[in-house]
mmCIF file of C-alpha atoms and ligand atoms in Angstrom:
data_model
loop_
_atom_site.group_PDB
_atom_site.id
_atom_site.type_symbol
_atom_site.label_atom_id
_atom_site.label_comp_id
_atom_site.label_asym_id
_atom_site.label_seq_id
_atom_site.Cartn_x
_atom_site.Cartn_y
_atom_site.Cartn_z
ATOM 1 C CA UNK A 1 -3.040 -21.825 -0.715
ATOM 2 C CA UNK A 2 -4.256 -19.953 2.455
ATOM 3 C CA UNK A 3 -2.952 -16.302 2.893
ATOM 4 C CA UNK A 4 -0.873 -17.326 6.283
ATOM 5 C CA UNK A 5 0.528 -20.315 4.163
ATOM 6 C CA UNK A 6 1.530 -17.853 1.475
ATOM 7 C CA UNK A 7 3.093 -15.357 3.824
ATOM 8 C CA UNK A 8 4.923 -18.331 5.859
ATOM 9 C CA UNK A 9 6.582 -19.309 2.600
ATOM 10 C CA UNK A 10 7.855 -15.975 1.433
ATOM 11 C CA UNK A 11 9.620 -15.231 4.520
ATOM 12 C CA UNK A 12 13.124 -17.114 4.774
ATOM 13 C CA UNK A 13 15.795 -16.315 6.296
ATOM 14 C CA UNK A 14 17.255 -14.088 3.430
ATOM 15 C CA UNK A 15 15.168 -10.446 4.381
ATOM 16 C CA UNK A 16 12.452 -9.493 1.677
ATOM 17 C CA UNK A 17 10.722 -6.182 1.482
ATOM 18 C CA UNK A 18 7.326 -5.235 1.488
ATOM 19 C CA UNK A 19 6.603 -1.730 1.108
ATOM 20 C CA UNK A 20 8.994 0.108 4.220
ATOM 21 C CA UNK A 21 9.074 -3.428 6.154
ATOM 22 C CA UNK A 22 11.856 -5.947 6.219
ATOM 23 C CA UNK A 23 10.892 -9.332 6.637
ATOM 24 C CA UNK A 24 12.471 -12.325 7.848
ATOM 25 C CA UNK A 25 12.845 -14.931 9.716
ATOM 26 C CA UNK A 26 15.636 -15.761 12.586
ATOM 27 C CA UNK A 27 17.740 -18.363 12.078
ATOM 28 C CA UNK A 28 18.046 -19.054 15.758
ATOM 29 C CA UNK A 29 14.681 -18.842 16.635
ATOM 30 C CA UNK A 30 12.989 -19.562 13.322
ATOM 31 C CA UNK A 31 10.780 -16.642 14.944
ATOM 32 C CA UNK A 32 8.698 -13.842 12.087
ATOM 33 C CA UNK A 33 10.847 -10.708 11.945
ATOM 34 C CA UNK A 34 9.925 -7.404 10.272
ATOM 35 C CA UNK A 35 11.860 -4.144 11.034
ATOM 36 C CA UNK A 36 11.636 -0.780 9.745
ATOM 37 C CA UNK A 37 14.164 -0.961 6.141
ATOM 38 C CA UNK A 38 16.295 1.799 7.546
ATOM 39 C CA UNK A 39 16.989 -0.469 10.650
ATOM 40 C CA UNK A 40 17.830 -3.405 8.916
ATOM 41 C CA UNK A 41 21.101 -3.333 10.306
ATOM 42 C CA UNK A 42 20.292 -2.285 14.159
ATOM 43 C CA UNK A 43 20.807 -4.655 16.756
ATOM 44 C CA UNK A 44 17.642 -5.607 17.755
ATOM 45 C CA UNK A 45 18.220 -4.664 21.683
ATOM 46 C CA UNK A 46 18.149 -1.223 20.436
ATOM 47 C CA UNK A 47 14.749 -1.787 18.946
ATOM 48 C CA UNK A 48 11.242 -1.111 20.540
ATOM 49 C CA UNK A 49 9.479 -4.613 20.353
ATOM 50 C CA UNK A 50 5.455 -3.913 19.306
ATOM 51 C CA UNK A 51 3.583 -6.671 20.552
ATOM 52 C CA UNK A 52 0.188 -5.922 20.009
ATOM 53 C CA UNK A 53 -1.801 -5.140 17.503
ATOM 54 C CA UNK A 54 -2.845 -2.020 18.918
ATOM 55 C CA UNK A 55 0.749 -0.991 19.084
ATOM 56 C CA UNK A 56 1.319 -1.522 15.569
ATOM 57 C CA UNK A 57 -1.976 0.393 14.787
ATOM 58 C CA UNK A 58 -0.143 3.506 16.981
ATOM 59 C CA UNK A 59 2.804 3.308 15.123
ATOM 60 C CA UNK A 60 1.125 3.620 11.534
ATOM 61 C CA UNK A 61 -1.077 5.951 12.261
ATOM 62 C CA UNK A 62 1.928 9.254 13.032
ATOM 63 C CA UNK A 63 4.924 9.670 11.046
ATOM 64 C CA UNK A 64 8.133 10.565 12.524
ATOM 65 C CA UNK A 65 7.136 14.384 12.902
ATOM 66 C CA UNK A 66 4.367 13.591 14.155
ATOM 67 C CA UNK A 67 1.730 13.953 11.442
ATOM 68 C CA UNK A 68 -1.322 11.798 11.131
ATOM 69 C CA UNK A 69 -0.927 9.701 8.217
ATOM 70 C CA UNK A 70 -4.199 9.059 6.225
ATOM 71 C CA UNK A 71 -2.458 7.105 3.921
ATOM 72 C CA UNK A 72 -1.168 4.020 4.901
ATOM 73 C CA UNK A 73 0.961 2.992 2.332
ATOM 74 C CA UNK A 74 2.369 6.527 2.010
ATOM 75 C CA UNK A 75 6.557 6.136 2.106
ATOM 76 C CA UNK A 76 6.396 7.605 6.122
ATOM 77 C CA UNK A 77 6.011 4.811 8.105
ATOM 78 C CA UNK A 78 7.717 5.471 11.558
ATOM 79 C CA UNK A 79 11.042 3.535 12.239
ATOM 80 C CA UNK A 80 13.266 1.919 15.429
ATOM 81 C CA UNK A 81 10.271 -0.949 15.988
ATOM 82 C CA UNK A 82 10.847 -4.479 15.972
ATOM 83 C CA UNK A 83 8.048 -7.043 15.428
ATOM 84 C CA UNK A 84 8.831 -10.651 16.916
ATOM 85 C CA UNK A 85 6.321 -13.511 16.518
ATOM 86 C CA UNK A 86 6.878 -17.169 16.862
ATOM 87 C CA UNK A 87 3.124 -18.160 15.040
ATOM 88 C CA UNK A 88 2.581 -16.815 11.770
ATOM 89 C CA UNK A 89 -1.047 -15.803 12.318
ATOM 90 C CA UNK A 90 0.039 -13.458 14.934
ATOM 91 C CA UNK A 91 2.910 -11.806 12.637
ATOM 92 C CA UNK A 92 0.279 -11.245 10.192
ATOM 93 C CA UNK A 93 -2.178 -9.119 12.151
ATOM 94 C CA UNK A 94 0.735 -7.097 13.075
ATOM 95 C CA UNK A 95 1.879 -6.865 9.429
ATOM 96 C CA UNK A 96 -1.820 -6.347 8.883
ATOM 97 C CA UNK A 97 -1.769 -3.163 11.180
ATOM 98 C CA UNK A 98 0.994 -1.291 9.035
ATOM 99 C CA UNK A 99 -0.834 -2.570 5.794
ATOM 100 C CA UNK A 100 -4.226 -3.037 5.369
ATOM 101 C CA UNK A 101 -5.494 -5.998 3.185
ATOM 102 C CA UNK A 102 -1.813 -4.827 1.567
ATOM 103 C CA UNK A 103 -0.599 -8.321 1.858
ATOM 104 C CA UNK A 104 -4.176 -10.232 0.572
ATOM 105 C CA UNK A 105 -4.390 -7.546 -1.863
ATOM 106 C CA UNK A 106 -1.562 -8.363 -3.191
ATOM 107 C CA UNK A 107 -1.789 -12.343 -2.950
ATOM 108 C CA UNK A 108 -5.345 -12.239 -4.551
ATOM 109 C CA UNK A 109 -3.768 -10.588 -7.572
ATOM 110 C CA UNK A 110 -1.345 -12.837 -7.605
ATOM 111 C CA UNK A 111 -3.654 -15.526 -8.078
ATOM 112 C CA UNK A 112 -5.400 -14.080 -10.271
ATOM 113 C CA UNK A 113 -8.326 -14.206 -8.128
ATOM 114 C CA UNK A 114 -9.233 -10.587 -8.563
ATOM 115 C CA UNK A 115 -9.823 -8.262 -11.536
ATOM 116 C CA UNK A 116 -8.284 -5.024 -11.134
ATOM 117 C CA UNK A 117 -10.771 -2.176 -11.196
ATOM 118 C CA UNK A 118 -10.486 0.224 -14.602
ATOM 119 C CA UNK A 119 -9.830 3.533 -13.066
ATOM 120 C CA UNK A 120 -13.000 5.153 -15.399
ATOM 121 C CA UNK A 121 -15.277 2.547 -14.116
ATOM 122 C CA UNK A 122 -14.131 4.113 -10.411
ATOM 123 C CA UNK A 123 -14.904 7.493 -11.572
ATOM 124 C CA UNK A 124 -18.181 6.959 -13.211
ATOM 125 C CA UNK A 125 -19.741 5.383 -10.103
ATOM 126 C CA UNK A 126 -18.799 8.270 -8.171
ATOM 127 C CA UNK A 127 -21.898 10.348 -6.389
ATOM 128 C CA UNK A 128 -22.183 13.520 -5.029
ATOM 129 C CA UNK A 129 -19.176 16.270 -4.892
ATOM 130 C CA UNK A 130 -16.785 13.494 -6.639
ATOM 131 C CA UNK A 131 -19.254 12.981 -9.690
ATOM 132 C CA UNK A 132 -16.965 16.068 -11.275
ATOM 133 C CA UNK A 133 -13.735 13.765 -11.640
ATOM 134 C CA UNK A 134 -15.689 11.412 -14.222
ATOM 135 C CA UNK A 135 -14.321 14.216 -16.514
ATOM 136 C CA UNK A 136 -10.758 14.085 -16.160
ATOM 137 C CA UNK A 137 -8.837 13.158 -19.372
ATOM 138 C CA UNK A 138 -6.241 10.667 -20.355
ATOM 139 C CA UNK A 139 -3.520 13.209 -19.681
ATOM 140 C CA UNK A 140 -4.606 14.374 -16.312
ATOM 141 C CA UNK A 141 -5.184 10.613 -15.307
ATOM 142 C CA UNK A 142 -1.752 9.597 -16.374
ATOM 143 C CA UNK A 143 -0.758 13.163 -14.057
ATOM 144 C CA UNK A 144 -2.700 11.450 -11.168
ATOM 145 C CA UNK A 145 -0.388 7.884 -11.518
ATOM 146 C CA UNK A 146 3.242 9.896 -11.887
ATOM 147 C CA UNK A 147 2.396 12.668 -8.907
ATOM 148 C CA UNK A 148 -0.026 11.287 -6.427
ATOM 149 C CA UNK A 149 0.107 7.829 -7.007
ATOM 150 C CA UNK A 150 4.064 7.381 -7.970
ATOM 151 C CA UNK A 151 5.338 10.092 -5.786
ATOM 152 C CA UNK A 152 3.333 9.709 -2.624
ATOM 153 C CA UNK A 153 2.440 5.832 -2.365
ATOM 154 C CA UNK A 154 4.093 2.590 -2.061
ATOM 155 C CA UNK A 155 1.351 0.507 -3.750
ATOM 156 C CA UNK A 156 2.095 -0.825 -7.511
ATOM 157 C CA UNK A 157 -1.047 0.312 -10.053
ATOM 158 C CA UNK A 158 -2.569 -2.988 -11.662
ATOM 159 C CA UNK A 159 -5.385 -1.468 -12.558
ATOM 160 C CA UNK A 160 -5.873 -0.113 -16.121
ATOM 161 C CA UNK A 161 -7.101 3.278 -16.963
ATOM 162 C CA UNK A 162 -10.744 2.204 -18.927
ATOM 163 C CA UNK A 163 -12.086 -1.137 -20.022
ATOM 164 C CA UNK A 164 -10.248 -1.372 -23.368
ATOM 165 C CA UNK A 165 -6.758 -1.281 -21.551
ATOM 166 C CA UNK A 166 -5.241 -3.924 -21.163
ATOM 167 C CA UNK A 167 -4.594 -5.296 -16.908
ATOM 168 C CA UNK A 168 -0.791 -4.751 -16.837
ATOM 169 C CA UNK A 169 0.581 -7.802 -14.931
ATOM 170 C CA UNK A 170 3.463 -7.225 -12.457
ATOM 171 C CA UNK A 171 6.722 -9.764 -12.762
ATOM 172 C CA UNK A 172 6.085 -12.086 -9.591
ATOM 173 C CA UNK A 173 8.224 -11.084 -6.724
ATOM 174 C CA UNK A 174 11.765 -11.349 -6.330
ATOM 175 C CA UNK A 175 13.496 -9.772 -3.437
ATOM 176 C CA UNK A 176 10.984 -7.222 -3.272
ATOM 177 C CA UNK A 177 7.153 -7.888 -2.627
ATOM 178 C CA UNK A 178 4.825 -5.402 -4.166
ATOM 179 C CA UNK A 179 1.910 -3.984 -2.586
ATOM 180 C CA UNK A 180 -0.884 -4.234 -4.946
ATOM 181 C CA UNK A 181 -3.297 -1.332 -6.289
ATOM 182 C CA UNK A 182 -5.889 -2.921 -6.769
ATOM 183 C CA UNK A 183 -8.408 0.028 -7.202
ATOM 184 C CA UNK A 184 -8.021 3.713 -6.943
ATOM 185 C CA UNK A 185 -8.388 4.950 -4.101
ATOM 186 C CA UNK A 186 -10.569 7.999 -2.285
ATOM 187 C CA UNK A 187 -6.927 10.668 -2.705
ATOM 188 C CA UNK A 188 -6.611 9.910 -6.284
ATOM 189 C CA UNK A 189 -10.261 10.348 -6.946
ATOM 190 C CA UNK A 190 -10.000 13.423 -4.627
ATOM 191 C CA UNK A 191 -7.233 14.174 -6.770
ATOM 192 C CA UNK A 192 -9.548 13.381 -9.986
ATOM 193 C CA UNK A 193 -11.765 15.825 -9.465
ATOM 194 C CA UNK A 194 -9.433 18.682 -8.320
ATOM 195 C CA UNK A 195 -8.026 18.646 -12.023
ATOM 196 C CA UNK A 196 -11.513 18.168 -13.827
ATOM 197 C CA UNK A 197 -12.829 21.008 -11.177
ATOM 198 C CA UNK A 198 -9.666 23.247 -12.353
ATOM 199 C CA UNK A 199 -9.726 22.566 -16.415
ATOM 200 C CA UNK A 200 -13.549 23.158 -16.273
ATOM 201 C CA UNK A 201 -13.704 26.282 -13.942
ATOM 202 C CA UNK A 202 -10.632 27.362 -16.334
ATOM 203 C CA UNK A 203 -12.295 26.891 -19.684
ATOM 204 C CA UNK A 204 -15.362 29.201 -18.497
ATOM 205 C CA UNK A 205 -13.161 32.104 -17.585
ATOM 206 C CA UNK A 206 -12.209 32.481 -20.567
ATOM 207 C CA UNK A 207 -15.777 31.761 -22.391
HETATM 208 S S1 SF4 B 301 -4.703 5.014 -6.161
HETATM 209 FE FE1 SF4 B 301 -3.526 3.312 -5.326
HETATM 210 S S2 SF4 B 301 -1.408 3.768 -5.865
HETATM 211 FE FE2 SF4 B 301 -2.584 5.665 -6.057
HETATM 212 S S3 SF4 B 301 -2.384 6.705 -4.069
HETATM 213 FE FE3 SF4 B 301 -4.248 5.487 -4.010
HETATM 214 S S4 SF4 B 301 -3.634 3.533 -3.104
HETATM 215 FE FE4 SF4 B 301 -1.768 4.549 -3.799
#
C-alpha cells in the first residue's frame, strides 16, 4: 500500500494521535484535520489555519517560549494551529513538516520493510570526536533510552541495543499512532559519548 493510501485510511472521523497531533477527518467536509492535542476541543475559528508548508516548517521549528527546537519529535511542539486539507497528499507534506519521515518511518516498520538499526552497530561506525561513545556500556545505554530518549522524545525505540537482541516489535496502533525509532539518532550518540567521555576521564583520575 502507498504511504498516502496508508495515512488516508488511518484517519476517520474518530481523532487518532500521532506524537502532539490530533488527526481527523470532518464529517461535514470529509476534509484532513490535525490540531495541536491540547486544542482538541477549540473551536476551530479560534485556530490559526497553516496552509503552507513553509508555515508548518515555522511552527516546528520554535517552541512556545520561543526556543529553537533541534529536535523535532521533542514533546514542545507549538499549539493554537489548525491544518485543513481536502487532498491527502497535501495534508501529508504538512504533517511531513512537524514530522520528518515520522509517518514513513513508522509505516516502513510496520511493514516490516525495514530492519531497525542495533544501537552498537550506530556507535561503532561513528568517526571522529563521536568514535569515544563506541565505549559506553549496557548500563549507560539503557541510561541513554530512560533519560534522553524516554524523557525528551516522542519517538518509540524499535531498535535493539547489539545484534544478539532481539527487534522488539510494537503492538500495531490503536488509538494512538507511534512514531517509530528507527535508528539512534545524532543527541543520543552525543549523549553516548558524554557518558563514555565521563566514566573514562573518571577512571584515570583516580589511576
Ligand atoms: S534516539 Fe530516537 S528516541 Fe532517542 S532521542 Fe533520538 S530520535 Fe528520539
Amino acid at each position: 500500500m502507498k504511504l498516502l493510501n496508508h495515512l488516508d485510511a488511518f484517519i476517520t472521523e474518530e481523532t487518532r494521535l500521532f506524537g502532539e497531533i490530533l488527526l481527523s477527518r470532518s464529517p461535514v467536509s470529509n476534509h484532513f484535520l490535525a490540531t495541536h492535542r491540547k486544542d482538541g476541543d477549540c473551536h476551530h475559528d479560534m485556530l490559526e489555519r497553516l496552509t503552507t508548508v513553509q508555515e508548518v516548517r515555522d511552527l516546528a521549528k520554535f517552541d512556545e517560549h520561543g526556543e529553537y527546537r533541534p529536535l523535532k519529535t521533542a514533546p514542545s511542539l507549538k499549539s493554537g494551529w489548525l491544518i485543513e486539507e481536502s487532498d491527502i497528499e497535501s495534508f501529508y507534506l504538512k504533517i511531513d513538516a512537524i514530522y520528518p519521515a515520522g509517518f514513513a518511518g513508522t509505516v516502513k516498520y510496520l511493514e516490516k520493510a525495514v530492519d531497525p538499526v542495533p544501537l552498537r552497530r550506530t556507535l561503532d561506525r561513528q568517526t571522529g570526536m563521536y568514535q569515544f561513545a563506541k565505549n559506553i556500556t549496557d548500563t549507560q545505554a539503557n541510561q541513554i533510552m530512560r533519560d534522553t530518549c524516554a524523557k525528551g522524545c516522542l519517538r518509540k525505540i524499535a531498535w535493539p541495543l547489539d545484534e544478539q537482541c532481539a527487534v522488539s516489535h510494537l503492538p500495531e496502533p490503536g488509538r494512538k499512532i507511534p512514531i517509530i525509532c528507527l535508528e539512534a539518532c545524532t543527541f543520543a550518540v552525543s549523549e553516548a559519548r558524554r557518558l563514555a567521555r565521563e566514566a573514562y576521564d573518571k577512571a584515570n583520575a583516580l589511576s
